[in-house]
DNA sequence: AGAGGTTGTAATCGAATGATTACTAGGGAC
DNA sequence: GTCCCTAGTAATCATTCGATTACAACCTCT
């Protein structure tokens, strides 16, 4: 297992808000890779190049850290979508594809989409479940109310997104070059950006 | 958290193959609800109404138990699809919808689809990853080679499946009656079977 | 300069959990 | 009946991990 690294060594003293962002980015990568339960605060700390107690103290608990990661991920996703929506007239039927490209571009932010997806799989958890459902619905409403999608369009868009999340979660891109069926499937799922998954898998 | 129960109390002595199936069914429910790491062998044991050491000894390790659950789930899924494929002529364009109904009917088997989905999110794990990728590709090949789907049809079908898995993982059905947006979204995602998610959420 | 708040770590604790060991009881073959 | 394999449990161990405590170093304001 490639242990995640986000921040590098020199233990510089910095403002807590800067450190907080570093830890959140590291945590997204770790939670995305190992899931909420499988991720350890120690792995997050190592990825952010700080000590484990510091991670815990800054966020209180591991659960609170995960919630903060989810909030950050969702805020970034929604901000990205709004940029695209603002650049189109309401009825532009190119919009779904353009927002789709924005979605795929978020894959470059390690763990951002996967942390959300990990949360979606924990809907039975009494703490995470409500947050996850509310977050998913926030995206649905954005597509319907701000992007002007019909319920069917929004659902189709989200289906493609969940498929991409799954393929990334599977690390299917790692087999892009060696397995022709993988290449075929990824190309069908992400017509213009399939090679991106291969490159992400190499990180 | 509603603790899972599959088998009931009377500690009857039974053939190990029967007990094995009970434990696998219980394990699927528990893994589906809590994920691979979050599930404990003790929770599986309680759900199957046996002792924790018995679960471990029968499968060797928790990892081996999870692999057995995945194999069982995938075998059932593929068997179900093949029944539908066998009942159609190759070019029947009703086939995708019919297989889709088979897929939804698998939701009645608690944790079957969710265990698979949990595995899909652990592609970075050195043990689970290869199994998960191979399993996903097995389904893709089945759709393409046996059901006669084009790569685009297969991908679209799988996208819908991943969307359903996500909605079930989110326990979105629990809000079916109280949130009109949830109802709208679920109806768009599963035109004829949305109410099934509500009922599953009540279990 | 030094007081006090902020940033950070080392050491350690307690609970949870997968696994192991040692043991008990049922039931079929002869 | 009794031998012995199979089915099953109670008790316990070793590890992992989130959390806590106590302490050290740095910066800033006066």
Coordinates of C-alpha atoms (C1' of nucleotides) in Angstrom, one line a residue:
Chain A
X1 CA 0.0 0.0 0.0
X2 CA 1.5 3.3 -1.0
X3 CA 1.3 5.4 2.1
X4 CA -0.1 8.8 1.3
X5 CA 2.1 11.9 1.6
X6 CA 0.7 15.4 1.1
X7 CA 3.0 17.8 3.1
X8 CA 6.8 17.5 3.2
X9 CA 9.1 17.3 6.1
X10 CA 10.5 20.7 7.3
X11 CA 8.5 21.1 10.5
X12 CA 7.9 24.8 10.0
X13 CA 5.7 26.6 12.4
X14 CA 2.7 28.0 10.7
X15 CA -0.6 29.6 11.4
X16 CA -3.2 27.1 12.4
X17 CA -5.5 27.9 9.5
X18 CA -2.8 27.0 7.0
X19 CA -2.0 23.8 8.9
X20 CA -5.7 23.0 9.1
X21 CA -6.0 23.1 5.3
X22 CA -2.9 20.9 4.9
X23 CA -4.4 18.4 7.3
X24 CA -7.7 18.4 5.6
X25 CA -6.1 17.8 2.2
X26 CA -4.1 14.9 3.7
X27 CA -7.1 13.5 5.5
X28 CA -9.1 13.6 2.2
X29 CA -6.5 11.5 0.6
X30 CA -6.2 9.0 3.4
X31 CA -10.0 8.7 4.0
X32 CA -10.5 8.3 0.2
X33 CA -7.9 5.5 0.1
X34 CA -8.8 3.5 3.2
X35 CA -12.3 4.5 4.0
X36 CA -13.5 6.3 7.2
X37 CA -12.9 3.4 9.6
X38 CA -9.8 2.1 7.9
X39 CA -8.1 5.5 8.0
X40 CA -6.1 6.2 11.1
X41 CA -5.4 9.6 12.6
X42 CA -1.8 8.5 12.6
X43 CA -1.8 8.0 8.8
X44 CA -3.4 11.4 8.4
X45 CA -0.8 12.9 10.6
X46 CA 2.1 11.3 8.7
X47 CA 0.6 12.4 5.4
X48 CA 0.4 16.0 6.7
X49 CA 3.8 15.7 8.4
X50 CA 2.5 16.5 11.8
X51 CA 2.1 14.5 15.0
X52 CA -1.0 12.4 15.6
X53 CA -2.1 14.2 18.8
X54 CA -2.0 17.5 16.9
X55 CA -4.5 16.1 14.3
X56 CA -6.8 15.0 17.1
X57 CA -6.6 18.1 19.1
X58 CA -7.2 20.4 16.1
X59 CA -10.5 18.7 15.2
X60 CA -11.5 17.1 18.5
X61 CA -12.3 13.7 17.2
X62 CA -11.7 11.6 14.2
X63 CA -15.4 11.8 13.4
X64 CA -15.3 15.6 13.5
X65 CA -12.2 15.5 11.2
X66 CA -14.1 13.4 8.7
X67 CA -17.1 15.7 8.8
X68 CA -14.8 18.6 8.1
X69 CA -13.3 16.8 5.1
X70 CA -16.8 16.1 3.8
X71 CA -17.7 19.8 4.1
X72 CA -14.6 20.9 2.4
X73 CA -15.0 18.4 -0.4
X74 CA -18.6 19.3 -1.0
X75 CA -17.9 23.0 -1.0
X76 CA -15.2 22.6 -3.6
X77 CA -17.4 20.5 -5.8
X78 CA -20.3 22.9 -5.6
X79 CA -18.1 25.9 -6.2
X80 CA -16.6 24.2 -9.3
X81 CA -20.1 23.4 -10.7
X82 CA -21.3 27.0 -10.1
X83 CA -18.4 28.4 -12.1
X84 CA -19.6 26.4 -15.1
X85 CA -23.2 27.2 -14.6
X86 CA -22.5 30.9 -14.5
X87 CA -20.8 30.6 -17.9
X88 CA -23.8 29.3 -19.7
X89 CA -27.3 30.5 -20.6
X90 CA -29.9 28.5 -18.7
X91 CA -31.1 26.2 -21.5
X92 CA -27.7 25.4 -23.1
X93 CA -27.8 21.7 -23.7
X94 CA -24.0 21.6 -23.7
X95 CA -24.2 22.2 -20.0
X96 CA -24.4 18.6 -18.7
X97 CA -21.2 17.7 -20.6
X98 CA -19.4 20.8 -19.4
X99 CA -20.3 20.2 -15.8
X100 CA -19.2 16.6 -16.3
X101 CA -15.8 17.8 -17.3
X102 CA -15.7 19.9 -14.2
X103 CA -16.5 16.8 -12.2
X104 CA -13.7 14.8 -13.8
X105 CA -11.3 17.6 -13.2
X106 CA -12.0 17.3 -9.5
X107 CA -10.3 13.9 -9.6
X108 CA -7.0 15.7 -9.6
X109 CA -7.7 16.7 -6.0
X110 CA -6.7 13.5 -4.3
X111 CA -9.5 11.9 -2.2
X112 CA -12.0 14.7 -2.7
X113 CA -14.6 12.6 -4.6
X114 CA -13.6 9.4 -2.9
X115 CA -14.1 10.7 0.6
X116 CA -17.6 11.8 -0.4
X117 CA -18.2 8.3 -1.9
X118 CA -16.9 6.6 1.3
X119 CA -19.4 8.7 3.2
X120 CA -22.2 7.7 0.9
X121 CA -21.5 4.0 1.8
X122 CA -21.9 4.7 5.5
X123 CA -25.5 5.9 5.4
X124 CA -26.4 3.5 8.3
X125 CA -24.0 5.3 10.6
X126 CA -25.9 7.6 13.0
X127 CA -23.3 10.4 12.7
X128 CA -22.2 10.2 9.1
X129 CA -25.5 9.1 7.5
X130 CA -27.4 12.4 7.9
X131 CA -24.4 14.4 6.7
X132 CA -24.0 12.1 3.7
X133 CA -27.6 12.3 2.7
X134 CA -27.8 16.0 3.1
X135 CA -24.7 16.4 1.0
X136 CA -25.9 14.2 -1.8
X137 CA -29.2 16.1 -1.9
X138 CA -27.4 19.4 -2.0
X139 CA -25.8 18.3 -5.3
X140 CA -29.1 17.0 -6.6
X141 CA -30.8 20.4 -5.9
X142 CA -27.9 22.3 -7.5
X143 CA -28.3 20.3 -10.7
X144 CA -32.0 20.7 -10.8
X145 CA -32.5 24.2 -9.5
X146 CA -29.4 26.1 -10.6
X147 CA -28.3 24.1 -13.6
X148 CA -31.9 23.6 -14.8
X149 CA -31.7 19.8 -15.1
X150 CA -34.9 17.7 -15.2
X151 CA -35.0 15.0 -12.5
X152 CA -34.2 12.5 -15.1
X153 CA -31.2 14.5 -16.4
X154 CA -29.9 15.0 -12.8
X155 CA -30.2 11.4 -12.1
X156 CA -28.5 10.4 -15.2
X157 CA -25.7 12.8 -14.5
X158 CA -25.3 11.5 -10.9
X159 CA -25.3 7.9 -12.2
X160 CA -22.3 8.7 -14.4
X161 CA -20.7 10.3 -11.4
X162 CA -21.2 7.3 -9.2
X163 CA -19.8 5.1 -12.0
X164 CA -16.7 7.2 -12.2
X165 CA -16.3 7.2 -8.4
X166 CA -16.6 3.4 -8.4
X167 CA -14.0 3.0 -11.2
X168 CA -11.7 5.3 -9.3
X169 CA -12.3 3.5 -6.0
X170 CA -11.5 0.2 -7.8
X171 CA -8.2 1.7 -9.0
X172 CA -9.3 0.4 -12.4
X173 CA -7.1 2.9 -14.1
X174 CA -4.1 0.8 -13.0
X175 CA -5.0 -1.8 -15.6
X176 CA -5.7 0.7 -18.4
X177 CA -2.5 -0.3 -20.3
X178 CA -2.5 -4.0 -19.6
X179 CA -6.1 -5.0 -20.0
X180 CA -8.0 -4.2 -23.2
X181 CA -11.3 -4.7 -21.6
X182 CA -10.5 -2.2 -18.9
X183 CA -9.5 0.3 -21.6
X184 CA -12.8 -0.3 -23.5
X185 CA -14.9 0.1 -20.3
X186 CA -13.1 3.2 -19.2
X187 CA -13.4 4.7 -22.6
X188 CA -17.1 4.1 -22.7
X189 CA -17.6 5.6 -19.2
X190 CA -15.4 8.7 -19.8
X191 CA -15.2 9.2 -23.5
X192 CA -12.7 12.1 -23.5
X193 CA -10.9 11.6 -20.2
X194 CA -10.3 7.9 -19.8
X195 CA -6.6 8.3 -19.8
X196 CA -6.8 10.5 -16.8
X197 CA -7.8 7.5 -14.7
X198 CA -4.6 5.7 -15.8
X199 CA -2.5 8.7 -14.8
X200 CA -4.3 9.0 -11.4
X201 CA -3.7 5.4 -10.7
X202 CA 0.1 6.0 -11.1
X203 CA 0.2 8.5 -8.3
Chain B
X1 CA -27.5 1.6 14.9
X2 CA -29.8 -1.3 14.3
X3 CA -27.6 -4.4 15.0
X4 CA -28.0 -6.9 12.3
X5 CA -29.7 -10.3 13.0
X6 CA -29.9 -13.1 10.5
X7 CA -30.2 -16.3 12.4
X8 CA -32.3 -16.8 15.5
X9 CA -31.4 -18.2 18.9
X10 CA -31.9 -21.9 19.4
X11 CA -28.3 -23.1 19.3
X12 CA -29.0 -26.2 17.2
X13 CA -26.1 -28.3 16.2
X14 CA -25.9 -28.4 12.4
X15 CA -23.8 -29.5 9.5
X16 CA -21.0 -27.0 8.9
X17 CA -22.1 -26.3 5.4
X18 CA -25.4 -25.1 6.6
X19 CA -23.8 -23.0 9.3
X20 CA -21.4 -21.7 6.7
X21 CA -24.2 -20.4 4.6
X22 CA -25.9 -18.8 7.6
X23 CA -22.6 -17.0 8.6
X24 CA -22.0 -15.9 5.0
X25 CA -25.5 -14.3 4.8
X26 CA -25.0 -12.7 8.2
X27 CA -21.6 -11.4 7.2
X28 CA -22.9 -9.9 3.9
X29 CA -25.4 -7.9 6.0
X30 CA -22.8 -6.7 8.4
X31 CA -20.1 -5.9 5.9
X32 CA -22.7 -4.1 3.8
X33 CA -23.8 -2.0 6.7
X34 CA -20.5 -1.1 8.3
X35 CA -17.9 -1.7 5.5
X36 CA -15.1 -4.2 5.6
X37 CA -13.0 -2.5 8.3
X38 CA -15.9 -1.3 10.4
X39 CA -17.5 -4.8 10.5
X40 CA -16.3 -6.9 13.4
X41 CA -16.2 -10.7 13.5
X42 CA -18.1 -10.4 16.7
X43 CA -21.0 -8.5 15.0
X44 CA -21.1 -11.2 12.3
X45 CA -21.1 -13.9 15.0
X46 CA -24.0 -12.2 16.8
X47 CA -25.9 -11.8 13.6
X48 CA -25.4 -15.5 12.8
X49 CA -26.1 -16.5 16.4
X50 CA -22.8 -18.3 16.9
X51 CA -19.7 -17.5 18.9
X52 CA -17.0 -15.2 17.6
X53 CA -14.2 -17.8 17.6
X54 CA -16.3 -20.1 15.5
X55 CA -16.6 -17.5 12.8
X56 CA -12.9 -16.9 12.7
X57 CA -12.0 -20.6 12.8
X58 CA -14.4 -21.5 10.0
X59 CA -12.9 -18.9 7.6
X60 CA -9.4 -18.6 9.0
X61 CA -9.3 -14.8 9.0
X62 CA -11.7 -11.8 8.7
X63 CA -10.1 -11.1 5.2
X64 CA -10.9 -14.6 4.0
X65 CA -14.4 -14.3 5.3
X66 CA -14.9 -11.1 3.3
X67 CA -13.5 -12.7 0.2
X68 CA -15.9 -15.6 0.7
X69 CA -18.8 -13.1 1.0
X70 CA -17.7 -11.4 -2.2
X71 CA -17.5 -14.7 -4.1
X72 CA -21.0 -15.7 -2.9
X73 CA -22.5 -12.3 -3.7
X74 CA -21.0 -12.2 -7.2
X75 CA -22.0 -15.8 -7.9
X76 CA -25.6 -15.0 -7.0
X77 CA -25.7 -11.9 -9.1
X78 CA -24.3 -13.6 -12.1
X79 CA -26.6 -16.6 -11.7
X80 CA -29.6 -14.2 -11.5
X81 CA -28.5 -12.4 -14.7
X82 CA -28.0 -15.6 -16.6
X83 CA -31.6 -16.7 -15.8
X84 CA -32.9 -13.6 -17.5
X85 CA -30.5 -13.8 -20.4
X86 CA -31.5 -17.4 -21.1
X87 CA -35.2 -16.3 -21.3
X88 CA -34.6 -13.9 -24.2
X89 CA -33.5 -14.0 -27.8
X90 CA -30.1 -12.3 -28.2
X91 CA -31.2 -9.1 -29.8
X92 CA -34.3 -8.4 -27.6
X93 CA -34.1 -4.7 -26.7
X94 CA -36.2 -5.4 -23.6
X95 CA -33.3 -7.2 -22.1
X96 CA -31.5 -4.3 -20.4
X97 CA -34.7 -3.4 -18.5
X98 CA -35.3 -7.0 -17.6
X99 CA -31.8 -7.5 -16.3
X100 CA -32.2 -4.2 -14.4
X101 CA -35.3 -5.7 -12.6
X102 CA -33.2 -8.7 -11.7
X103 CA -30.6 -6.4 -10.3
X104 CA -33.1 -4.5 -8.2
X105 CA -34.6 -7.8 -6.9
X106 CA -31.2 -8.6 -5.5
X107 CA -31.6 -5.8 -3.0
X108 CA -33.9 -8.1 -1.1
X109 CA -30.8 -10.1 -0.2
X110 CA -29.4 -8.0 2.6
X111 CA -25.9 -6.7 2.0
X112 CA -25.4 -8.7 -1.1
X113 CA -24.9 -5.6 -3.4
X114 CA -23.6 -3.4 -0.7
X115 CA -20.8 -5.8 0.2
X116 CA -19.7 -5.7 -3.4
X117 CA -19.9 -2.0 -3.4
X118 CA -17.8 -1.8 -0.2
X119 CA -15.2 -3.9 -1.9
X120 CA -15.2 -1.6 -4.9
X121 CA -14.3 1.3 -2.7
X122 CA -11.2 -0.6 -1.4
X123 CA -9.4 -1.0 -4.7
X124 CA -6.2 0.3 -3.1
X125 CA -6.1 -2.6 -0.7
X126 CA -3.5 -5.1 -1.8
X127 CA -5.8 -8.1 -0.9
X128 CA -9.2 -6.8 -1.7
X129 CA -8.3 -4.7 -4.7
X130 CA -7.5 -7.5 -7.2
X131 CA -10.6 -9.4 -6.2
X132 CA -12.8 -6.4 -6.5
X133 CA -11.5 -5.4 -10.0
X134 CA -11.8 -9.0 -11.2
X135 CA -15.4 -9.2 -9.9
X136 CA -16.4 -6.0 -11.6
X137 CA -14.9 -7.0 -14.9
X138 CA -16.7 -10.4 -14.6
X139 CA -20.0 -8.5 -14.6
X140 CA -18.9 -6.2 -17.5
X141 CA -18.0 -9.2 -19.6
X142 CA -21.2 -11.0 -18.8
X143 CA -23.2 -8.0 -20.0
X144 CA -21.1 -7.6 -23.2
X145 CA -20.5 -11.2 -24.2
X146 CA -23.5 -13.1 -22.9
X147 CA -26.2 -10.4 -22.8
X148 CA -24.9 -8.9 -26.1
X149 CA -24.6 -5.3 -24.8
X150 CA -22.4 -2.8 -26.5
X151 CA -19.7 -1.3 -24.4
X152 CA -21.8 1.9 -24.1
X153 CA -24.9 -0.1 -23.1
X154 CA -22.9 -2.1 -20.5
X155 CA -21.5 1.1 -19.1
X156 CA -24.8 2.8 -19.0
X157 CA -26.3 -0.2 -17.2
X158 CA -23.5 -0.4 -14.7
X159 CA -23.8 3.4 -14.1
X160 CA -27.4 2.9 -13.1
X161 CA -26.3 0.0 -10.9
X162 CA -23.7 2.1 -9.1
X163 CA -26.3 4.9 -8.6
X164 CA -28.7 2.4 -7.0
X165 CA -25.9 1.0 -4.8
X166 CA -25.1 4.5 -3.7
X167 CA -28.7 5.4 -2.9
X168 CA -29.0 2.2 -0.9
X169 CA -25.7 2.8 0.8
X170 CA -26.9 6.3 1.8
X171 CA -30.1 4.8 3.2
X172 CA -31.9 7.4 1.1
X173 CA -35.0 5.3 1.2
X174 CA -35.5 6.2 4.8
X175 CA -36.5 9.7 3.7
X176 CA -38.8 8.5 0.9
X177 CA -42.0 9.5 2.8
X178 CA -40.8 12.7 4.5
X179 CA -38.7 14.4 1.8
X180 CA -40.4 15.1 -1.6
X181 CA -37.0 15.7 -3.2
X182 CA -35.9 12.2 -2.2
X183 CA -39.0 10.7 -3.6
X184 CA -38.5 12.6 -6.9
X185 CA -34.9 11.5 -7.1
X186 CA -35.5 7.9 -6.3
X187 CA -38.4 7.7 -8.7
X188 CA -36.2 9.0 -11.5
X189 CA -33.4 6.5 -10.6
X190 CA -35.7 3.5 -10.3
X191 CA -38.9 4.3 -12.2
X192 CA -40.9 1.2 -11.2
X193 CA -39.2 0.2 -8.0
X194 CA -38.5 3.3 -6.0
X195 CA -40.8 2.2 -3.2
X196 CA -38.7 -0.9 -2.7
X197 CA -35.9 1.3 -1.3
X198 CA -38.3 2.8 1.2
X199 CA -39.3 -0.7 2.4
X200 CA -35.7 -1.9 2.6
X201 CA -34.8 1.1 4.7
X202 CA -37.4 0.0 7.2
X203 CA -35.7 -3.3 7.9
Chain C
dA1 C1' 13.3 41.4 28.2
dG2 C1' 9.9 38.6 29.6
dA3 C1' 5.0 37.3 29.9
dG4 C1' 1.5 34.8 27.8
dG5 C1' -0.8 32.9 24.2
dT6 C1' 0.0 29.7 20.1
dT7 C1' 2.0 25.9 17.8
dG8 C1' 3.7 21.7 18.3
dT9 C1' 5.6 16.9 20.3
dA10 C1' 6.6 12.7 23.3
dA11 C1' 4.8 9.4 26.2
dT12 C1' 1.2 6.8 27.5
dC13 C1' -3.5 5.1 28.6
dG14 C1' -7.8 2.4 27.9
dA15 C1' -10.9 0.3 24.9
dA16 C1' -11.8 -2.5 21.0
dT17 C1' -10.9 -6.4 18.3
dG18 C1' -8.9 -10.3 15.6
dA19 C1' -6.9 -14.3 16.8
dT20 C1' -5.5 -18.4 19.8
dT21 C1' -5.9 -21.9 23.2
dA22 C1' -8.1 -25.1 25.7
dC23 C1' -12.0 -27.2 26.6
dT24 C1' -17.1 -29.4 26.2
dA25 C1' -20.9 -31.9 24.0
dG26 C1' -23.4 -34.2 20.3
dG27 C1' -23.9 -38.0 17.2
dG28 C1' -22.8 -41.7 14.0
dA29 C1' -20.0 -46.2 13.1
dC30 C1' -19.0 -50.4 14.7
Chain D
dG1 C1' -21.8 -48.8 24.8
dT2 C1' -17.8 -46.5 23.5
dC3 C1' -14.7 -44.4 20.4
dC4 C1' -13.8 -40.5 17.9
dC5 C1' -14.6 -37.0 14.6
dT6 C1' -17.3 -32.8 14.2
dA7 C1' -19.6 -28.8 16.0
dG8 C1' -19.3 -25.4 19.2
dT9 C1' -18.0 -22.2 23.4
dA10 C1' -15.4 -19.6 27.3
dA11 C1' -11.5 -17.3 28.4
dT12 C1' -7.8 -14.7 27.2
dC13 C1' -3.9 -12.7 24.6
dA14 C1' -1.5 -9.2 21.7
dT15 C1' -2.1 -5.4 18.9
dT16 C1' -3.9 -1.3 17.2
dC17 C1' -5.7 3.1 17.7
dG18 C1' -8.2 7.3 19.3
dA19 C1' -7.6 10.1 22.9
dT20 C1' -5.3 12.5 26.9
dT21 C1' -1.7 14.5 29.6
dA22 C1' 2.2 16.9 30.2
dC23 C1' 5.7 19.5 28.4
dA24 C1' 8.7 22.3 25.0
dA25 C1' 9.6 25.8 21.6
dC26 C1' 8.3 29.9 19.1
dC27 C1' 6.2 34.4 18.3
dT28 C1' 4.4 38.9 19.6
dC29 C1' 3.1 42.7 22.3
dT30 C1' 4.4 46.0 25.5

